[in-house]
Amino acid sequence: MKKMSLRTRVLTGAVTAAALGAGTFGAMSANASTPAAAPATTVKADIAHRDLQQSTHLTLDAATKAAQAALDAAKKENQRVAVSVVDRNGNTILTLRGDGSGPQAYESAEKKAYTAVSWNAPTSELAKRLAQAPNLKDIPGTLFLAGGAPVQVKGAPVAGIGVAGAPSGDLDEKFARAGVAALAQ
């Protein structure tokens, strides 16, 4: 076995002592009974009201009411669909999958709702725009097929309702509009 030089032994001892000291200090700090003081550099700032923006969102109850109305309208016509409601930011609030709806209906309904709220227009109208701007269909998360309707307050979009699974997009959109109409009651 090779003998370590004095310098190596001193360096090794110093590193070991530092590691043990840090561990002891950390254990003692973690067990301290008084909370640590806030750093002196904490800055509190009141943001001016002009720098804030408020937005309107549907409640879960309202989204449920709209989705159920769309599902009921489809059921009256013996259609098996899925209905999705998204908020202004395109986040799904809820999706209801009707009995017997196809496996593609769930995702298609969400994408139609997202597309309707993103452009504040029914997806049947947006599908017509593809002739002038075919690259629209390449935007992730969108589906330019009839069946999505925006929910508006004073002309501004606050949500989107998408329906998928009926044999035609016109029927899907008819049911989505029934969901929008239920919110006006």
PDB file of C-alpha atoms in Angstrom:
ATOM      1  CA  MET A   1       0.000   0.000   0.000  1.00  0.00           C
ATOM      2  CA  LYS A   2       1.348   3.386  -1.013  1.00  0.00           C
ATOM      3  CA  LYS A   3       1.883   5.960   1.742  1.00  0.00           C
ATOM      4  CA  MET A   4       0.086   9.316   1.267  1.00  0.00           C
ATOM      5  CA  SER A   5       2.091  12.497   1.380  1.00  0.00           C
ATOM      6  CA  LEU A   6       1.552  14.990   4.180  1.00  0.00           C
ATOM      7  CA  ARG A   7      -0.088  17.405   1.768  1.00  0.00           C
ATOM      8  CA  THR A   8      -2.578  14.760   0.542  1.00  0.00           C
ATOM      9  CA  ARG A   9      -3.420  13.743   4.141  1.00  0.00           C
ATOM     10  CA  VAL A  10      -4.011  17.357   5.205  1.00  0.00           C
ATOM     11  CA  LEU A  11      -6.163  18.055   2.126  1.00  0.00           C
ATOM     12  CA  THR A  12      -8.188  14.874   2.637  1.00  0.00           C
ATOM     13  CA  GLY A  13      -8.719  15.704   6.307  1.00  0.00           C
ATOM     14  CA  ALA A  14      -9.806  19.257   5.503  1.00  0.00           C
ATOM     15  CA  VAL A  15     -12.335  18.077   2.909  1.00  0.00           C
ATOM     16  CA  THR A  16     -13.698  15.450   5.317  1.00  0.00           C
ATOM     17  CA  ALA A  17     -14.034  18.000   8.117  1.00  0.00           C
ATOM     18  CA  ALA A  18     -15.783  20.458   5.809  1.00  0.00           C
ATOM     19  CA  ALA A  19     -18.246  17.795   4.658  1.00  0.00           C
ATOM     20  CA  LEU A  20     -19.012  16.712   8.221  1.00  0.00           C
ATOM     21  CA  GLY A  21     -19.388  20.306   9.329  1.00  0.00           C
ATOM     22  CA  ALA A  22     -21.768  21.109   6.490  1.00  0.00           C
ATOM     23  CA  GLY A  23     -23.862  18.035   7.295  1.00  0.00           C
ATOM     24  CA  THR A  24     -24.016  18.932  10.973  1.00  0.00           C
ATOM     25  CA  PHE A  25     -24.912  22.533  10.190  1.00  0.00           C
ATOM     26  CA  GLY A  26     -27.618  21.394   7.765  1.00  0.00           C
ATOM     27  CA  ALA A  27     -29.109  19.003  10.308  1.00  0.00           C
ATOM     28  CA  MET A  28     -29.097  21.665  12.986  1.00  0.00           C
ATOM     29  CA  SER A  29     -30.633  24.237  10.625  1.00  0.00           C
ATOM     30  CA  ALA A  30     -33.379  21.824   9.618  1.00  0.00           C
ATOM     31  CA  ASN A  31     -34.234  21.252  13.281  1.00  0.00           C
ATOM     32  CA  ALA A  32     -34.128  24.890  14.353  1.00  0.00           C
ATOM     33  CA  SER A  33     -37.254  25.969  16.208  1.00  0.00           C
ATOM     34  CA  THR A  34     -37.418  29.525  14.909  1.00  0.00           C
ATOM     35  CA  PRO A  35     -38.212  30.161  11.269  1.00  0.00           C
ATOM     36  CA  ALA A  36     -35.626  31.796   9.112  1.00  0.00           C
ATOM     37  CA  ALA A  37     -35.994  35.522   8.605  1.00  0.00           C
ATOM     38  CA  ALA A  38     -37.077  36.773   5.217  1.00  0.00           C
ATOM     39  CA  PRO A  39     -34.203  37.947   3.084  1.00  0.00           C
ATOM     40  CA  ALA A  40     -33.555  41.661   3.346  1.00  0.00           C
ATOM     41  CA  THR A  41     -33.818  41.999  -0.431  1.00  0.00           C
ATOM     42  CA  THR A  42     -37.536  41.081  -0.577  1.00  0.00           C
ATOM     43  CA  VAL A  43     -39.354  43.664  -2.650  1.00  0.00           C
ATOM     44  CA  LYS A  44     -43.080  44.172  -2.423  1.00  0.00           C
ATOM     45  CA  ALA A  45     -44.742  45.830  -5.360  1.00  0.00           C
ATOM     46  CA  ASP A  46     -48.333  46.740  -5.872  1.00  0.00           C
ATOM     47  CA  ILE A  47     -49.138  46.262  -9.513  1.00  0.00           C
ATOM     48  CA  ALA A  48     -51.073  49.130 -10.979  1.00  0.00           C
ATOM     49  CA  HIS A  49     -54.655  48.249 -11.898  1.00  0.00           C
ATOM     50  CA  ARG A  50     -53.976  49.363 -15.461  1.00  0.00           C
ATOM     51  CA  ASP A  51     -51.491  46.472 -15.758  1.00  0.00           C
ATOM     52  CA  LEU A  52     -54.112  43.830 -14.986  1.00  0.00           C
ATOM     53  CA  GLN A  53     -56.613  42.291 -17.327  1.00  0.00           C
ATOM     54  CA  GLN A  54     -59.789  40.552 -16.308  1.00  0.00           C
ATOM     55  CA  SER A  55     -61.365  37.782 -18.312  1.00  0.00           C
ATOM     56  CA  THR A  56     -64.708  36.046 -18.184  1.00  0.00           C
ATOM     57  CA  HIS A  57     -64.934  32.269 -17.837  1.00  0.00           C
ATOM     58  CA  LEU A  58     -67.840  29.854 -17.653  1.00  0.00           C
ATOM     59  CA  THR A  59     -68.458  28.141 -14.357  1.00  0.00           C
ATOM     60  CA  LEU A  60     -68.403  24.362 -14.262  1.00  0.00           C
ATOM     61  CA  ASP A  61     -72.178  24.413 -13.743  1.00  0.00           C
ATOM     62  CA  ALA A  62     -72.703  26.541 -16.856  1.00  0.00           C
ATOM     63  CA  ALA A  63     -70.375  24.345 -18.921  1.00  0.00           C
ATOM     64  CA  THR A  64     -72.221  21.249 -17.713  1.00  0.00           C
ATOM     65  CA  LYS A  65     -75.588  22.822 -18.569  1.00  0.00           C
ATOM     66  CA  ALA A  66     -74.407  23.643 -22.101  1.00  0.00           C
ATOM     67  CA  ALA A  67     -72.838  20.232 -22.697  1.00  0.00           C
ATOM     68  CA  GLN A  68     -75.901  18.404 -21.400  1.00  0.00           C
ATOM     69  CA  ALA A  69     -78.191  20.516 -23.614  1.00  0.00           C
ATOM     70  CA  ALA A  70     -76.081  19.630 -26.666  1.00  0.00           C
ATOM     71  CA  LEU A  71     -76.067  15.953 -25.710  1.00  0.00           C
ATOM     72  CA  ASP A  72     -79.857  16.004 -25.158  1.00  0.00           C
ATOM     73  CA  ALA A  73     -80.418  17.655 -28.550  1.00  0.00           C
ATOM     74  CA  ALA A  74     -78.396  14.888 -30.200  1.00  0.00           C
ATOM     75  CA  LYS A  75     -80.202  12.192 -28.253  1.00  0.00           C
ATOM     76  CA  LYS A  76     -83.589  13.511 -29.471  1.00  0.00           C
ATOM     77  CA  GLU A  77     -82.397  12.821 -33.014  1.00  0.00           C
ATOM     78  CA  ASN A  78     -80.942   9.407 -32.111  1.00  0.00           C
ATOM     79  CA  GLN A  79     -77.370  10.604 -32.618  1.00  0.00           C
ATOM     80  CA  ARG A  80     -74.484   9.276 -30.577  1.00  0.00           C
ATOM     81  CA  VAL A  81     -72.031  12.098 -29.968  1.00  0.00           C
ATOM     82  CA  ALA A  82     -69.450  13.495 -27.604  1.00  0.00           C
ATOM     83  CA  VAL A  83     -69.613  17.105 -26.419  1.00  0.00           C
ATOM     84  CA  SER A  84     -66.714  19.177 -25.161  1.00  0.00           C
ATOM     85  CA  VAL A  85     -66.620  22.633 -23.592  1.00  0.00           C
ATOM     86  CA  VAL A  86     -63.368  24.597 -23.440  1.00  0.00           C
ATOM     87  CA  ASP A  87     -62.630  27.898 -21.726  1.00  0.00           C
ATOM     88  CA  ARG A  88     -61.377  31.096 -23.360  1.00  0.00           C
ATOM     89  CA  ASN A  89     -57.819  29.785 -23.248  1.00  0.00           C
ATOM     90  CA  GLY A  90     -58.768  26.526 -24.961  1.00  0.00           C
ATOM     91  CA  ASN A  91     -58.480  24.432 -21.799  1.00  0.00           C
ATOM     92  CA  THR A  92     -61.063  21.681 -21.528  1.00  0.00           C
ATOM     93  CA  ILE A  93     -63.634  22.350 -18.822  1.00  0.00           C
ATOM     94  CA  LEU A  94     -65.481  19.092 -19.425  1.00  0.00           C
ATOM     95  CA  THR A  95     -66.312  16.508 -22.037  1.00  0.00           C
ATOM     96  CA  LEU A  96     -69.392  14.311 -22.026  1.00  0.00           C
ATOM     97  CA  ARG A  97     -69.353  11.184 -24.091  1.00  0.00           C
ATOM     98  CA  GLY A  98     -72.806  10.005 -25.045  1.00  0.00           C
ATOM     99  CA  ASP A  99     -73.707   6.342 -24.977  1.00  0.00           C
ATOM    100  CA  GLY A 100     -72.479   4.653 -28.131  1.00  0.00           C
ATOM    101  CA  SER A 101     -70.387   7.544 -29.439  1.00  0.00           C
ATOM    102  CA  GLY A 102     -67.407   6.518 -31.527  1.00  0.00           C
ATOM    103  CA  PRO A 103     -63.838   6.457 -30.247  1.00  0.00           C
ATOM    104  CA  GLN A 104     -62.858   9.449 -32.407  1.00  0.00           C
ATOM    105  CA  ALA A 105     -65.706  11.623 -31.121  1.00  0.00           C
ATOM    106  CA  TYR A 106     -64.126  12.569 -27.792  1.00  0.00           C
ATOM    107  CA  GLU A 107     -60.947  14.087 -29.240  1.00  0.00           C
ATOM    108  CA  SER A 108     -62.726  15.591 -32.249  1.00  0.00           C
ATOM    109  CA  ALA A 109     -65.225  17.383 -30.001  1.00  0.00           C
ATOM    110  CA  GLU A 110     -62.390  18.931 -27.975  1.00  0.00           C
ATOM    111  CA  LYS A 111     -60.568  20.095 -31.101  1.00  0.00           C
ATOM    112  CA  LYS A 112     -63.732  21.603 -32.598  1.00  0.00           C
ATOM    113  CA  ALA A 113     -64.438  23.494 -29.367  1.00  0.00           C
ATOM    114  CA  TYR A 114     -60.829  24.731 -29.246  1.00  0.00           C
ATOM    115  CA  THR A 115     -60.992  25.861 -32.876  1.00  0.00           C
ATOM    116  CA  ALA A 116     -64.306  27.705 -32.366  1.00  0.00           C
ATOM    117  CA  VAL A 117     -63.074  29.664 -29.339  1.00  0.00           C
ATOM    118  CA  SER A 118     -59.683  30.382 -30.898  1.00  0.00           C
ATOM    119  CA  TRP A 119     -61.205  32.166 -33.902  1.00  0.00           C
ATOM    120  CA  ASN A 120     -64.489  33.219 -32.247  1.00  0.00           C
ATOM    121  CA  ALA A 121     -66.431  31.656 -35.100  1.00  0.00           C
ATOM    122  CA  PRO A 122     -68.395  28.510 -35.862  1.00  0.00           C
ATOM    123  CA  THR A 123     -66.126  25.842 -37.285  1.00  0.00           C
ATOM    124  CA  SER A 124     -68.341  25.486 -40.373  1.00  0.00           C
ATOM    125  CA  GLU A 125     -67.398  29.078 -41.277  1.00  0.00           C
ATOM    126  CA  LEU A 126     -63.747  28.401 -40.533  1.00  0.00           C
ATOM    127  CA  ALA A 127     -63.762  25.316 -42.749  1.00  0.00           C
ATOM    128  CA  LYS A 128     -64.757  27.570 -45.665  1.00  0.00           C
ATOM    129  CA  ARG A 129     -61.685  29.741 -45.019  1.00  0.00           C
ATOM    130  CA  LEU A 130     -59.379  26.818 -45.789  1.00  0.00           C
ATOM    131  CA  ALA A 131     -59.795  27.522 -49.504  1.00  0.00           C
ATOM    132  CA  GLN A 132     -57.991  30.864 -49.045  1.00  0.00           C
ATOM    133  CA  ALA A 133     -55.614  29.751 -46.292  1.00  0.00           C
ATOM    134  CA  PRO A 134     -55.022  25.990 -46.452  1.00  0.00           C
ATOM    135  CA  ASN A 135     -52.234  26.181 -43.859  1.00  0.00           C
ATOM    136  CA  LEU A 136     -54.789  26.932 -41.125  1.00  0.00           C
ATOM    137  CA  LYS A 137     -55.379  23.199 -40.791  1.00  0.00           C
ATOM    138  CA  ASP A 138     -51.752  22.759 -39.754  1.00  0.00           C
ATOM    139  CA  ILE A 139     -52.195  24.655 -36.483  1.00  0.00           C
ATOM    140  CA  PRO A 140     -51.842  22.119 -33.650  1.00  0.00           C
ATOM    141  CA  GLY A 141     -54.979  21.192 -31.742  1.00  0.00           C
ATOM    142  CA  THR A 142     -57.410  22.526 -34.334  1.00  0.00           C
ATOM    143  CA  LEU A 143     -60.029  20.763 -36.422  1.00  0.00           C
ATOM    144  CA  PHE A 144     -61.676  22.655 -39.263  1.00  0.00           C
ATOM    145  CA  LEU A 145     -64.852  20.612 -39.556  1.00  0.00           C
ATOM    146  CA  ALA A 146     -68.367  21.784 -38.752  1.00  0.00           C
ATOM    147  CA  GLY A 147     -69.431  21.064 -35.196  1.00  0.00           C
ATOM    148  CA  GLY A 148     -67.874  23.804 -33.063  1.00  0.00           C
ATOM    149  CA  ALA A 149     -69.548  26.983 -31.823  1.00  0.00           C
ATOM    150  CA  PRO A 150     -68.131  29.855 -29.788  1.00  0.00           C
ATOM    151  CA  VAL A 151     -69.798  31.125 -26.622  1.00  0.00           C
ATOM    152  CA  GLN A 152     -69.675  34.922 -26.601  1.00  0.00           C
ATOM    153  CA  VAL A 153     -70.241  37.691 -24.095  1.00  0.00           C
ATOM    154  CA  LYS A 154     -70.593  41.118 -25.712  1.00  0.00           C
ATOM    155  CA  GLY A 155     -69.064  39.709 -28.887  1.00  0.00           C
ATOM    156  CA  ALA A 156     -65.949  38.367 -27.162  1.00  0.00           C
ATOM    157  CA  PRO A 157     -65.309  34.615 -26.939  1.00  0.00           C
ATOM    158  CA  VAL A 158     -65.453  33.122 -23.450  1.00  0.00           C
ATOM    159  CA  ALA A 159     -65.764  29.430 -24.342  1.00  0.00           C
ATOM    160  CA  GLY A 160     -66.216  26.983 -27.168  1.00  0.00           C
ATOM    161  CA  ILE A 161     -68.546  24.014 -27.527  1.00  0.00           C
ATOM    162  CA  GLY A 162     -67.618  21.162 -29.825  1.00  0.00           C
ATOM    163  CA  VAL A 163     -69.725  18.196 -30.863  1.00  0.00           C
ATOM    164  CA  ALA A 164     -68.569  15.184 -32.838  1.00  0.00           C
ATOM    165  CA  GLY A 165     -69.981  11.825 -33.821  1.00  0.00           C
ATOM    166  CA  ALA A 166     -73.105  12.595 -35.855  1.00  0.00           C
ATOM    167  CA  PRO A 167     -73.047  11.542 -39.505  1.00  0.00           C
ATOM    168  CA  SER A 168     -72.594  15.159 -40.639  1.00  0.00           C
ATOM    169  CA  GLY A 169     -70.856  18.237 -39.338  1.00  0.00           C
ATOM    170  CA  ASP A 170     -74.058  20.198 -39.864  1.00  0.00           C
ATOM    171  CA  LEU A 171     -75.777  18.030 -37.241  1.00  0.00           C
ATOM    172  CA  ASP A 172     -72.793  18.307 -34.910  1.00  0.00           C
ATOM    173  CA  GLU A 173     -72.914  22.090 -35.181  1.00  0.00           C
ATOM    174  CA  LYS A 174     -76.687  22.157 -34.692  1.00  0.00           C
ATOM    175  CA  PHE A 175     -76.178  20.350 -31.379  1.00  0.00           C
ATOM    176  CA  ALA A 176     -73.312  22.659 -30.379  1.00  0.00           C
ATOM    177  CA  ARG A 177     -75.560  25.662 -31.016  1.00  0.00           C
ATOM    178  CA  ALA A 178     -78.196  24.058 -28.770  1.00  0.00           C
ATOM    179  CA  GLY A 179     -75.575  24.067 -26.028  1.00  0.00           C
ATOM    180  CA  VAL A 180     -74.845  27.758 -26.615  1.00  0.00           C
ATOM    181  CA  ALA A 181     -78.577  28.541 -26.612  1.00  0.00           C
ATOM    182  CA  ALA A 182     -79.008  26.794 -23.250  1.00  0.00           C
ATOM    183  CA  LEU A 183     -76.632  29.344 -21.687  1.00  0.00           C
ATOM    184  CA  ALA A 184     -78.909  32.208 -22.783  1.00  0.00           C
ATOM    185  CA  GLN A 185     -81.855  30.818 -20.790  1.00  0.00           C
TER     186      GLN A 185
END
